[in-house]
Amino acid sequence: MTTADILITNGIVLTMDSNDSEIANGAVAIKGDQIAAVGPAADLAPWKAARVIDAQGGIIMPGLVNTHTHAAMTCFRGLADDLPLMTWLDEHIFPAESHLDARKVYCGALLACAEMILSGTTCFCDMYLFEDAVAQAAKDAGIRAVVGEVLYDFPSPNYGPIEQGFAYSEMLIAKWQDDPLITIAIEPHSPYLCAPDLLQRAFSLTEAHGIPLVIHLSETPGEVAALKEKYGRTPVQHLADLGLLAPNLLACHCVALTAEDIALLARFDVKVAHNPESNMKLASGIAPIPQLLDRGICVGLGTDGCASNNNLDLFQEMDTTAKLHKVKTLDPTVLDARTVLRMATVQGATALGLGAMTGSLQPGRRADLIIVDIRKPHLTPMYHPASHLVYAAKGSDVTTSIINGRIVMENRHLLTFDLDKAMEDVMRIAAVIRATQ
Amino acid sequence: MTTADILITNGIVLTMDSNDSEIANGAVAIKGDQIAAVGPAADLAPWKAARVIDAQGGIIMPGLVNTHTHAAMTCFRGLADDLPLMTWLDEHIFPAESHLDARKVYCGALLACAEMILSGTTCFCDMYLFEDAVAQAAKDAGIRAVVGEVLYDFPSPNYGPIEQGFAYSEMLIAKWQDDPLITIAIEPHSPYLCAPDLLQRAFSLTEAHGIPLVIHLSETPGEVAALKEKYGRTPVQHLADLGLLAPNLLACHCVALTAEDIALLARFDVKVAHNPESNMKLASGIAPIPQLLDRGICVGLGTDGCASNNNLDLFQEMDTTAKLHKVKTLDPTVLDARTVLRMATVQGATALGLGAMTGSLQPGRRADLIIVDIRKPHLTPMYHPASHLVYAAKGSDVTTSIINGRIVMENRHLLTFDLDKAMEDVMRIAAVIRATQ
């Protein structure tokens, strides 16, 4: 086979494969939705392709994977900041959220997809309300997504009582099961908002369908204290007791962990989503990521919702991750650039259960990749590509994005939907939200 | 007077004046090198201007002030990361620096000026070798700068013995005294590399000429321990003993301070340059900025050199500043967006002794300002401009930059020098540096 649909050539290829292979002057051939070949540009020169993209010396790499966000919260970006957590939630976010409906969530999520694609993200994991609308927005935007309706003990503005929440989740599973971009997950909010039977039923559903279970876990010391008060156990121990610790569990945040918690997460191969900027902005604390990595735990990066960030740029999140743990540990060698880059790509994909599908450039993997322009003053000179990607590049340096073999952004132009209209829609929603404050 | 050279209209004007005035639909008139008027667009509509710039609903604000960098270290961007400090310095930075000359410093500084202008910085304070070349680069780039040759006890690759360092500094003062963009400072490296007599002589020179004294101070706990060992005093106490604490002293870093140090800095109105990302990356620690601000100390922001950052983007530095101190103190209300924005503008200008000249938009101040495009998905919707500038905007959202009344960047195109050539020059220098490693 020496024909391809797309041939990207003349770039530095970072494969993020198990050897972290880097090809100085490389090329990637794409056929249909898959990567057909990766190698030196000279080796791929004989390939014939309907479309040839010249990377112009830039970096060709897997798209970034955002393992935890609430996409539709773009509607609340910058609505309220710098407040105590409960004031922020009770007086601003909850009143605003009470006005949400499927259309508003669609609009907010579509705008988030634009921001993510324009900053190099090709896959995200979402937890929110009206997730069918989020799945549709992701599909319309052409971005890969793991989505799940948030489940909790109290009635939801979307589905009402929890019984219907499970029915809604099963509807999502059935509706999206053959979609090339969308994976459905089951997403109980947290051990503090979900009773043990809700959690166990959610877990059973993931077992039956072989899908991910996503939960907020040990985000703040206050949450841990409340769980201990209620169950006499840390949140992680509580989930262990309930039988929920498993390789398909994605635990988001994991800021406040004991050594025993870490051992449990490692023993059951639980995956972790690290959201440093949100944890900083909300003053939640700093997750013990170096210890998690030392124990072999798979950690991906996430932005969290952009009401607590306030952006969805994983390039900036990589930079913050690498720096934050250095100053936390007072050790400049922890979380080096390559480690952080793997967290944002292949480790993130693995955390979502998609490691065999995306997150690295290898033949047979889906063609989810980006091109980063390095002909910029802030990326000049270049000694080590990984260093630049983590410490110097911005999302705005991504020129081209291909997801599932489709070019969704080129020369910084989004090709899959009308961005101006998407922005106008959210501005109109914001006018409504402003009136709730 | 109702004529202007440039009229910028149809924008949200953030003046950063003492009332933090914000004008929803505002305009700024520029005549020569100065701001002639600031007000509602309707009020300035009668003004006639040779050039009218439509801000298209974007934010018109003072350019950002980078209070501490080593501009020419762009040549070493990403050369070595994630290493213990002494390995980084001894095996990478010092060998590379030994190959520097005035031309290389000029090229590195010119590239830094491009990066700074393109990310919204209109004024920077530099400490390095061959500073006459840095001043020339800043002048050629059209950016405002405070520059000073680094002074220390051992021979310099530029001027040789310290005696000639003072002669070189006096030459700089004489050469640049009437320049509209360049201010010369005296910049002894630090209390650990400068003997007491060097420090006192440096201070006398600043007194004689009414110029700033810039120094690295208490950057790491190790430095503090070494000074205590040598002098029995903290670095701040040591400078107090020597009579160096004064309103014209800009102390860079100030990571490791005692309560007594903070009281001394406040008592003598010493200015502080905060460089959070460099302090994080080098694992130096977190400066006690909330306490400094509580004591009324003027704190500006800096990127430090981009070998330890690795970028010069003050928008990202603002974001990091606001978040880092929240997680450090576990208080989400500290360093709110407005406070951080003032640190990056008017407080930075004041820290450099230029508060009456730049850092705010007021009639009579020099016209140093930028326009930020908010028609971007990651800046939609907008509830509060200050929140967006700190938590969501990137340097790449700055479309236009005016310094000293001159348009130096427009629609993201640098107008003052050949950027492609500047990048090529530094890439050639990088090839030489690579060979030193």
CSV table of N, CA, C and O in Angstrom, one decimal, chain B residues 210-263:
chain,number,residue,atom,x,y,z
B,210,GLY,N,20.4,59.8,39.9
B,210,GLY,CA,18.9,59.7,40.1
B,210,GLY,C,18.3,58.6,39.2
B,210,GLY,O,17.3,58.7,38.6
B,211,ILE,N,19.0,57.4,39.3
B,211,ILE,CA,18.6,56.3,38.4
B,211,ILE,C,18.3,55.0,39.3
B,211,ILE,O,18.7,55.0,40.4
B,212,PRO,N,17.7,54.0,38.7
B,212,PRO,CA,17.4,52.8,39.5
B,212,PRO,C,18.6,52.0,39.8
B,212,PRO,O,19.6,51.9,39.1
B,213,LEU,N,18.6,51.3,41.0
B,213,LEU,CA,19.5,50.3,41.3
B,213,LEU,C,18.8,48.9,41.3
B,213,LEU,O,17.7,48.8,41.9
B,214,VAL,N,19.3,48.0,40.5
B,214,VAL,CA,18.6,46.7,40.3
B,214,VAL,C,19.5,45.6,40.8
B,214,VAL,O,20.7,45.5,40.5
B,215,ILE,N,18.9,44.6,41.5
B,215,ILE,CA,19.7,43.6,42.1
B,215,ILE,C,18.9,42.3,42.3
B,215,ILE,O,17.7,42.4,42.5
B,216,HIS,N,19.5,41.1,42.1
B,216,HIS,CA,18.8,39.9,42.5
B,216,HIS,C,18.9,39.8,44.0
B,216,HIS,O,20.0,40.0,44.6
B,217,LEU,N,17.8,39.5,44.7
B,217,LEU,CA,17.8,39.5,46.2
B,217,LEU,C,17.0,38.3,46.7
B,217,LEU,O,15.8,38.2,46.4
B,218,SER,N,17.6,37.5,47.6
B,218,SER,CA,16.9,36.5,48.3
B,218,SER,C,16.1,35.6,47.3
B,218,SER,O,15.0,35.3,47.6
B,219,GLU,N,16.8,35.1,46.3
B,219,GLU,CA,16.1,34.3,45.3
B,219,GLU,C,15.8,32.9,45.7
B,219,GLU,O,14.8,32.3,45.4
B,220,THR,N,16.8,32.4,46.6
B,220,THR,CA,16.6,31.0,47.0
B,220,THR,C,17.0,30.9,48.5
B,220,THR,O,17.8,31.7,49.0
B,221,PRO,N,16.5,29.9,49.2
B,221,PRO,CA,16.9,29.7,50.6
B,221,PRO,C,18.4,29.4,50.7
B,221,PRO,O,19.0,29.8,51.7
B,222,GLY,N,18.9,28.8,49.7
B,222,GLY,CA,20.4,28.5,49.7
B,222,GLY,C,21.2,29.8,49.7
B,222,GLY,O,22.2,29.9,50.4
B,223,GLU,N,20.7,30.8,48.9
B,223,GLU,CA,21.4,32.1,48.9
B,223,GLU,C,21.4,32.7,50.3
B,223,GLU,O,22.4,33.3,50.8
B,224,VAL,N,20.2,32.7,50.9
B,224,VAL,CA,20.0,33.3,52.2
B,224,VAL,C,20.9,32.6,53.2
B,224,VAL,O,21.6,33.3,54.0
B,225,ALA,N,21.0,31.3,53.2
B,225,ALA,CA,21.9,30.6,54.1
B,225,ALA,C,23.3,31.0,53.9
B,225,ALA,O,24.1,31.2,54.9
B,226,ALA,N,23.7,31.1,52.7
B,226,ALA,CA,25.1,31.4,52.4
B,226,ALA,C,25.5,32.8,52.9
B,226,ALA,O,26.6,33.1,53.4
B,227,LEU,N,24.6,33.8,52.7
B,227,LEU,CA,24.8,35.1,53.2
B,227,LEU,C,24.9,35.2,54.7
B,227,LEU,O,25.7,35.9,55.3
B,228,LYS,N,24.0,34.4,55.3
B,228,LYS,CA,24.0,34.4,56.8
B,228,LYS,C,25.3,33.8,57.3
B,228,LYS,O,25.9,34.3,58.3
B,229,GLU,N,25.8,32.8,56.6
B,229,GLU,CA,27.1,32.2,57.0
B,229,GLU,C,28.2,33.2,56.8
B,229,GLU,O,29.1,33.3,57.7
B,230,LYS,N,28.1,34.0,55.8
B,230,LYS,CA,29.2,34.9,55.5
B,230,LYS,C,29.2,36.2,56.3
B,230,LYS,O,30.2,36.7,56.8
B,231,TYR,N,27.9,36.8,56.4
B,231,TYR,CA,27.8,38.1,57.1
B,231,TYR,C,27.0,38.0,58.4
B,231,TYR,O,26.8,39.0,59.0
B,232,GLY,N,26.4,36.9,58.7
B,232,GLY,CA,25.5,36.8,59.9
B,232,GLY,C,24.2,37.5,59.7
B,232,GLY,O,23.6,37.9,60.7
B,233,ARG,N,23.8,37.8,58.5
B,233,ARG,CA,22.6,38.6,58.2
B,233,ARG,C,21.9,38.0,57.0
B,233,ARG,O,22.5,37.4,56.1
B,234,THR,N,20.6,38.2,56.9
B,234,THR,CA,19.9,37.9,55.7
B,234,THR,C,20.4,38.8,54.6
B,234,THR,O,20.9,39.9,54.9
B,235,PRO,N,20.2,38.5,53.3
B,235,PRO,CA,20.5,39.4,52.2
B,235,PRO,C,19.9,40.8,52.4
B,235,PRO,O,20.5,41.8,52.2
B,236,VAL,N,18.6,40.8,52.8
B,236,VAL,CA,17.9,42.1,53.0
B,236,VAL,C,18.6,42.9,54.1
B,236,VAL,O,18.8,44.1,54.0
B,237,GLN,N,18.8,42.2,55.2
B,237,GLN,CA,19.5,42.9,56.4
B,237,GLN,C,20.8,43.4,56.0
B,237,GLN,O,21.3,44.5,56.4
B,238,HIS,N,21.5,42.6,55.2
B,238,HIS,CA,22.9,43.0,54.7
B,238,HIS,C,22.8,44.3,53.9
B,238,HIS,O,23.6,45.2,54.1
B,239,LEU,N,21.9,44.3,53.0
B,239,LEU,CA,21.7,45.6,52.2
B,239,LEU,C,21.3,46.8,53.1
B,239,LEU,O,21.8,47.9,52.8
B,240,ALA,N,20.5,46.5,54.1
B,240,ALA,CA,20.1,47.5,55.0
B,240,ALA,C,21.3,48.1,55.7
B,240,ALA,O,21.5,49.3,55.8
B,241,ASP,N,22.2,47.2,56.2
B,241,ASP,CA,23.4,47.6,56.9
B,241,ASP,C,24.3,48.5,56.0
B,241,ASP,O,24.9,49.4,56.5
B,242,LEU,N,24.3,48.1,54.7
B,242,LEU,CA,25.1,48.9,53.8
B,242,LEU,C,24.5,50.2,53.3
B,242,LEU,O,25.1,50.9,52.5
B,243,GLY,N,23.2,50.4,53.7
B,243,GLY,CA,22.6,51.6,53.3
B,243,GLY,C,22.0,51.6,52.0
B,243,GLY,O,21.7,52.6,51.3
B,244,LEU,N,21.8,50.4,51.4
B,244,LEU,CA,21.3,50.3,50.0
B,244,LEU,C,19.8,50.3,49.9
B,244,LEU,O,19.2,50.4,48.8
B,245,LEU,N,19.1,50.1,51.0
B,245,LEU,CA,17.6,50.0,50.9
B,245,LEU,C,17.1,51.4,50.7
B,245,LEU,O,17.3,52.3,51.5
B,246,ALA,N,16.4,51.6,49.6
B,246,ALA,CA,15.9,52.9,49.2
B,246,ALA,C,14.8,52.8,48.1
B,246,ALA,O,14.6,51.7,47.5
B,247,PRO,N,14.0,53.9,47.9
B,247,PRO,CA,12.9,53.8,46.9
B,247,PRO,C,13.4,53.5,45.5
B,247,PRO,O,12.6,53.0,44.7
B,248,ASN,N,14.6,53.7,45.2
B,248,ASN,CA,15.1,53.5,43.8
B,248,ASN,C,15.7,52.1,43.6
B,248,ASN,O,16.2,51.7,42.6
B,249,LEU,N,15.6,51.2,44.7
B,249,LEU,CA,16.1,49.9,44.6
B,249,LEU,C,15.0,48.9,44.1
B,249,LEU,O,13.9,48.8,44.7
B,250,LEU,N,15.3,48.2,43.0
B,250,LEU,CA,14.4,47.2,42.6
B,250,LEU,C,15.0,45.8,42.9
B,250,LEU,O,16.1,45.5,42.4
B,251,ALA,N,14.4,45.1,43.8
B,251,ALA,CA,14.9,43.8,44.3
B,251,ALA,C,14.2,42.7,43.5
B,251,ALA,O,12.9,42.6,43.7
B,252,CYS,N,14.9,41.9,42.8
B,252,CYS,CA,14.3,40.9,41.9
B,252,CYS,C,14.2,39.6,42.7
B,252,CYS,O,15.2,39.2,43.3
B,253,HIS,N,13.1,38.9,42.6
B,253,HIS,CA,12.8,37.6,43.2
B,253,HIS,C,12.2,37.7,44.6
B,253,HIS,O,11.1,37.4,44.8
B,254,CYS,N,13.0,38.0,45.6
B,254,CYS,CA,12.5,38.1,47.0
B,254,CYS,C,11.7,36.9,47.4
B,254,CYS,O,10.6,37.0,47.9
B,255,VAL,N,12.2,35.7,47.1
B,255,VAL,CA,11.5,34.5,47.4
B,255,VAL,C,11.6,34.1,48.9
B,255,VAL,O,10.6,33.8,49.5
B,256,ALA,N,12.8,34.2,49.4
B,256,ALA,CA,13.1,33.7,50.8
B,256,ALA,C,13.3,34.9,51.7
B,256,ALA,O,14.4,35.4,51.9
B,257,LEU,N,12.1,35.4,52.3
B,257,LEU,CA,12.2,36.6,53.1
B,257,LEU,C,11.7,36.2,54.5
B,257,LEU,O,10.8,35.4,54.7
B,258,THR,N,12.3,36.9,55.5
B,258,THR,CA,11.8,36.8,56.9
B,258,THR,C,10.8,37.9,57.1
B,258,THR,O,10.7,38.9,56.3
B,259,ALA,N,10.0,37.9,58.2
B,259,ALA,CA,9.1,39.0,58.5
B,259,ALA,C,9.9,40.3,58.7
B,259,ALA,O,9.4,41.3,58.3
B,260,GLU,N,11.1,40.2,59.2
B,260,GLU,CA,11.9,41.4,59.4
B,260,GLU,C,12.3,41.9,58.1
B,260,GLU,O,12.4,43.1,57.9
B,261,ASP,N,12.7,41.0,57.1
B,261,ASP,CA,13.0,41.4,55.8
B,261,ASP,C,11.9,42.2,55.2
B,261,ASP,O,12.1,43.3,54.6
B,262,ILE,N,10.7,41.7,55.3
B,262,ILE,CA,9.5,42.3,54.7
B,262,ILE,C,9.3,43.7,55.3
B,262,ILE,O,9.1,44.7,54.6
B,263,ALA,N,9.5,43.8,56.6
B,263,ALA,CA,9.3,45.1,57.3
B,263,ALA,C,10.4,46.1,56.8
B,263,ALA,O,10.0,47.3,56.5
